[in-house]
PDB file of C-alpha atoms in Angstrom:
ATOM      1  CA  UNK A   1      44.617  33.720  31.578  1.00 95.00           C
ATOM      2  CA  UNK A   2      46.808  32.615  34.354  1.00 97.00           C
ATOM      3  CA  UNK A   3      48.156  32.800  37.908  1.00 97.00           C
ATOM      4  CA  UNK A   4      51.389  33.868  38.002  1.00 98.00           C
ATOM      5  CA  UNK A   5      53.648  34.250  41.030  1.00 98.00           C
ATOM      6  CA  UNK A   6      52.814  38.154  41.522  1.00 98.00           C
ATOM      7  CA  UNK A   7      56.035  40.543  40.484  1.00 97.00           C
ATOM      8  CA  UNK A   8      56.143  44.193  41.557  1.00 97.00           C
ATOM      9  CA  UNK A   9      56.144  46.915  38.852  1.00 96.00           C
ATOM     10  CA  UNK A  10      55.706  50.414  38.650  1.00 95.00           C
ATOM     11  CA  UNK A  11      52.580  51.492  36.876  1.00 95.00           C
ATOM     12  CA  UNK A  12      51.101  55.650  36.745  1.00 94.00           C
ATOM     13  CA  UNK A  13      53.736  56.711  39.625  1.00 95.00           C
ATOM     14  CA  UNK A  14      53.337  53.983  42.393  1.00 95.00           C
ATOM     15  CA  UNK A  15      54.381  50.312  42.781  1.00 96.00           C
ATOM     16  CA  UNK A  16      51.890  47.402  41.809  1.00 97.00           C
ATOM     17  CA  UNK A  17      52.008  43.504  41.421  1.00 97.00           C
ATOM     18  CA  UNK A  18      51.313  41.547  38.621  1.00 98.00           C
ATOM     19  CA  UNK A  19      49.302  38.640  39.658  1.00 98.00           C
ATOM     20  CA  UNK A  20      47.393  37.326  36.444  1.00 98.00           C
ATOM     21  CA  UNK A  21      49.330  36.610  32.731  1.00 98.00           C
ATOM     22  CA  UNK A  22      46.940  36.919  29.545  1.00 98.00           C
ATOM     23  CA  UNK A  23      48.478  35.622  26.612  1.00 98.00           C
ATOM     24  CA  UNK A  24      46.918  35.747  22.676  1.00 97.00           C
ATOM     25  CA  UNK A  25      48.145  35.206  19.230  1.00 97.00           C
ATOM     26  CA  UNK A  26      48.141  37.894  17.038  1.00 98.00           C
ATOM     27  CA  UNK A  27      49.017  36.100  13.785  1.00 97.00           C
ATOM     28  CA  UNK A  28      50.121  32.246  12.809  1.00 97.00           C
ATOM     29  CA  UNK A  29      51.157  31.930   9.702  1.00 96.00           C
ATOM     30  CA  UNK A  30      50.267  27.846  10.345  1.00 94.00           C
ATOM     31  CA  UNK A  31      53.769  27.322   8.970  1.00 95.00           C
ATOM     32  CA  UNK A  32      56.955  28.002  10.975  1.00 96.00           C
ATOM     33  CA  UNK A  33      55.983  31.843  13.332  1.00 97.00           C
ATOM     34  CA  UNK A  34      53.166  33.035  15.264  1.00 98.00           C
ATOM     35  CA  UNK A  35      53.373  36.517  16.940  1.00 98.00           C
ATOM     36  CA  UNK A  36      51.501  36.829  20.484  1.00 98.00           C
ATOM     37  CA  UNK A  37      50.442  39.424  22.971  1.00 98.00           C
ATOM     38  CA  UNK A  38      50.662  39.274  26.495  1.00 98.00           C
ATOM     39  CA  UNK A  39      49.363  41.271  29.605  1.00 98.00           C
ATOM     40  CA  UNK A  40      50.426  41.251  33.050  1.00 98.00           C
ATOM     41  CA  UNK A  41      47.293  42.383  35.051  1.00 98.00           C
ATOM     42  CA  UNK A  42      46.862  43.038  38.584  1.00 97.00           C
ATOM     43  CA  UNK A  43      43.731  41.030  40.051  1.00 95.00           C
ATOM     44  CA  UNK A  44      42.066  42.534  43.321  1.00 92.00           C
ATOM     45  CA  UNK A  45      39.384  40.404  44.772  1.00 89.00           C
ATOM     46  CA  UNK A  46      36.657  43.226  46.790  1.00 92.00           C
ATOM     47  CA  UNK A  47      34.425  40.186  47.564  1.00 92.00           C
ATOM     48  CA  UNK A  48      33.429  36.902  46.414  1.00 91.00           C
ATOM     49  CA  UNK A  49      30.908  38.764  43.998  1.00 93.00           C
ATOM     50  CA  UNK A  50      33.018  41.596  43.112  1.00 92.00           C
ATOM     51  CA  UNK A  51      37.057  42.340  41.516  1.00 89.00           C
ATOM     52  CA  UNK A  52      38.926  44.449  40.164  1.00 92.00           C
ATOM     53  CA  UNK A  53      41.867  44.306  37.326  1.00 95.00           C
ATOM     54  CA  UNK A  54      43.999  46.658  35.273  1.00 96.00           C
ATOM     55  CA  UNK A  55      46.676  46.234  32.769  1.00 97.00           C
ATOM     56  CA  UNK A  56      50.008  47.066  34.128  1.00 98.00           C
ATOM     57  CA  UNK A  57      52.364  45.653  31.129  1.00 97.00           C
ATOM     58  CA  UNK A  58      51.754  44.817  27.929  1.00 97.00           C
ATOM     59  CA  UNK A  59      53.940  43.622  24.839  1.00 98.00           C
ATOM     60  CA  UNK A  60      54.249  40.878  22.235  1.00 98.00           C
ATOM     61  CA  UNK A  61      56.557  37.880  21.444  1.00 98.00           C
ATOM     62  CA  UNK A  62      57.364  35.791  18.358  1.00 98.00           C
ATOM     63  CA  UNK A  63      57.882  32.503  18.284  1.00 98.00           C
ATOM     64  CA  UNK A  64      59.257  30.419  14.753  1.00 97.00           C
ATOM     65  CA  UNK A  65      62.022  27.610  14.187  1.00 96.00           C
ATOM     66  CA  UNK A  66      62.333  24.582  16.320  1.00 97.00           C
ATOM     67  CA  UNK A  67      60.159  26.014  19.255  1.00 97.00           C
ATOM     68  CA  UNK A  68      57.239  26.802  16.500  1.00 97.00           C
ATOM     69  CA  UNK A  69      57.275  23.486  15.685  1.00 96.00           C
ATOM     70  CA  UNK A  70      57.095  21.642  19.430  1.00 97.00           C
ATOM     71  CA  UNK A  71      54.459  23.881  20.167  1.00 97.00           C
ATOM     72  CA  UNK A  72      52.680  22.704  16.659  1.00 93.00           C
ATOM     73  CA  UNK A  73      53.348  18.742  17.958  1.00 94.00           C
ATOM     74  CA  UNK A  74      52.233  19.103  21.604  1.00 95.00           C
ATOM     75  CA  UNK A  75      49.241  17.690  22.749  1.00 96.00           C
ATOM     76  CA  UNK A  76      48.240  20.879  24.803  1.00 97.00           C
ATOM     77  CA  UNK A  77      49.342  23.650  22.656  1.00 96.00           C
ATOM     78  CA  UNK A  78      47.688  25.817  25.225  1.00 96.00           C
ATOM     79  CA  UNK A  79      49.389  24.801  28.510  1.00 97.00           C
ATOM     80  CA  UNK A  80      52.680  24.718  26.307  1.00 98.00           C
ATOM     81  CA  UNK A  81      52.544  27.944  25.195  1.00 98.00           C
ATOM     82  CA  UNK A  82      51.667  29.588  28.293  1.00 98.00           C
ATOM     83  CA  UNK A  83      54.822  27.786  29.521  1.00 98.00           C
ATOM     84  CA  UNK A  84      56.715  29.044  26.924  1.00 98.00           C
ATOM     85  CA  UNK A  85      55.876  32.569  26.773  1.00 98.00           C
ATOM     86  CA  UNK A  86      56.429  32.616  30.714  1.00 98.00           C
ATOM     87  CA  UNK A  87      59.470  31.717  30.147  1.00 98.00           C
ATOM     88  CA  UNK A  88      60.887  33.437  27.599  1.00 98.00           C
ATOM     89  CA  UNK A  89      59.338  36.904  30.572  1.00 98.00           C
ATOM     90  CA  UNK A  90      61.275  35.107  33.219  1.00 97.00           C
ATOM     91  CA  UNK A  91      58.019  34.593  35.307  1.00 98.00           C
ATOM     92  CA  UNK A  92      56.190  32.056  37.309  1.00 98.00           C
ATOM     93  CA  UNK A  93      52.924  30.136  36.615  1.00 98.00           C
ATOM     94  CA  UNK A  94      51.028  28.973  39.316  1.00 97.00           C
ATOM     95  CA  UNK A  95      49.010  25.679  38.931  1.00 89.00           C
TER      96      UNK A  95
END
């Protein structure tokens, strides 16, 4: 999971922000695609002992061709992808 620079969307009739992005692969075929799914979660923090989160969007992305294979060469395939994906939603990690 990650921080993202919260985004407002509407979620079971009222207006909520996004403030965490969960990203997972699906299915690699350790060749040339991977498929992914992603969540944009809302993270409330009650107290230091206690939070909150729900699921507010959910969907998947592919990835294959020349990005497949930078991701396969990168050092951090994790922190690449995450910056990938984010891009490809047009949103904002936050380190």
């Amino acid at each position: 999971m990650a921080k993202i620079q919260p985004i407002s969307t509407w979620y079971q009739g009222a207006t909520h922000e996004a403030n965490v992005f969960s990203l997972y692969s699906t299915g690699d075929n350790l060749i040339d695609s991977a498929t992914f799914q992603y969540q944009l979660i809302e993270l409330i923090i009650i107290s230091p002992d206690e939070q909150s989160s729900q699921t507010l969007v959910s969907g998947q992305l592919g990835i294959n061709g020349a990005d497949y294979a930078q991701w396969d060469a990168e050092i951090d395939a994790n922190a690449w992808i995450y910056q990938w994906a984010a891009d490809q939603l047009n949103i904002v990690l936050i380190p």
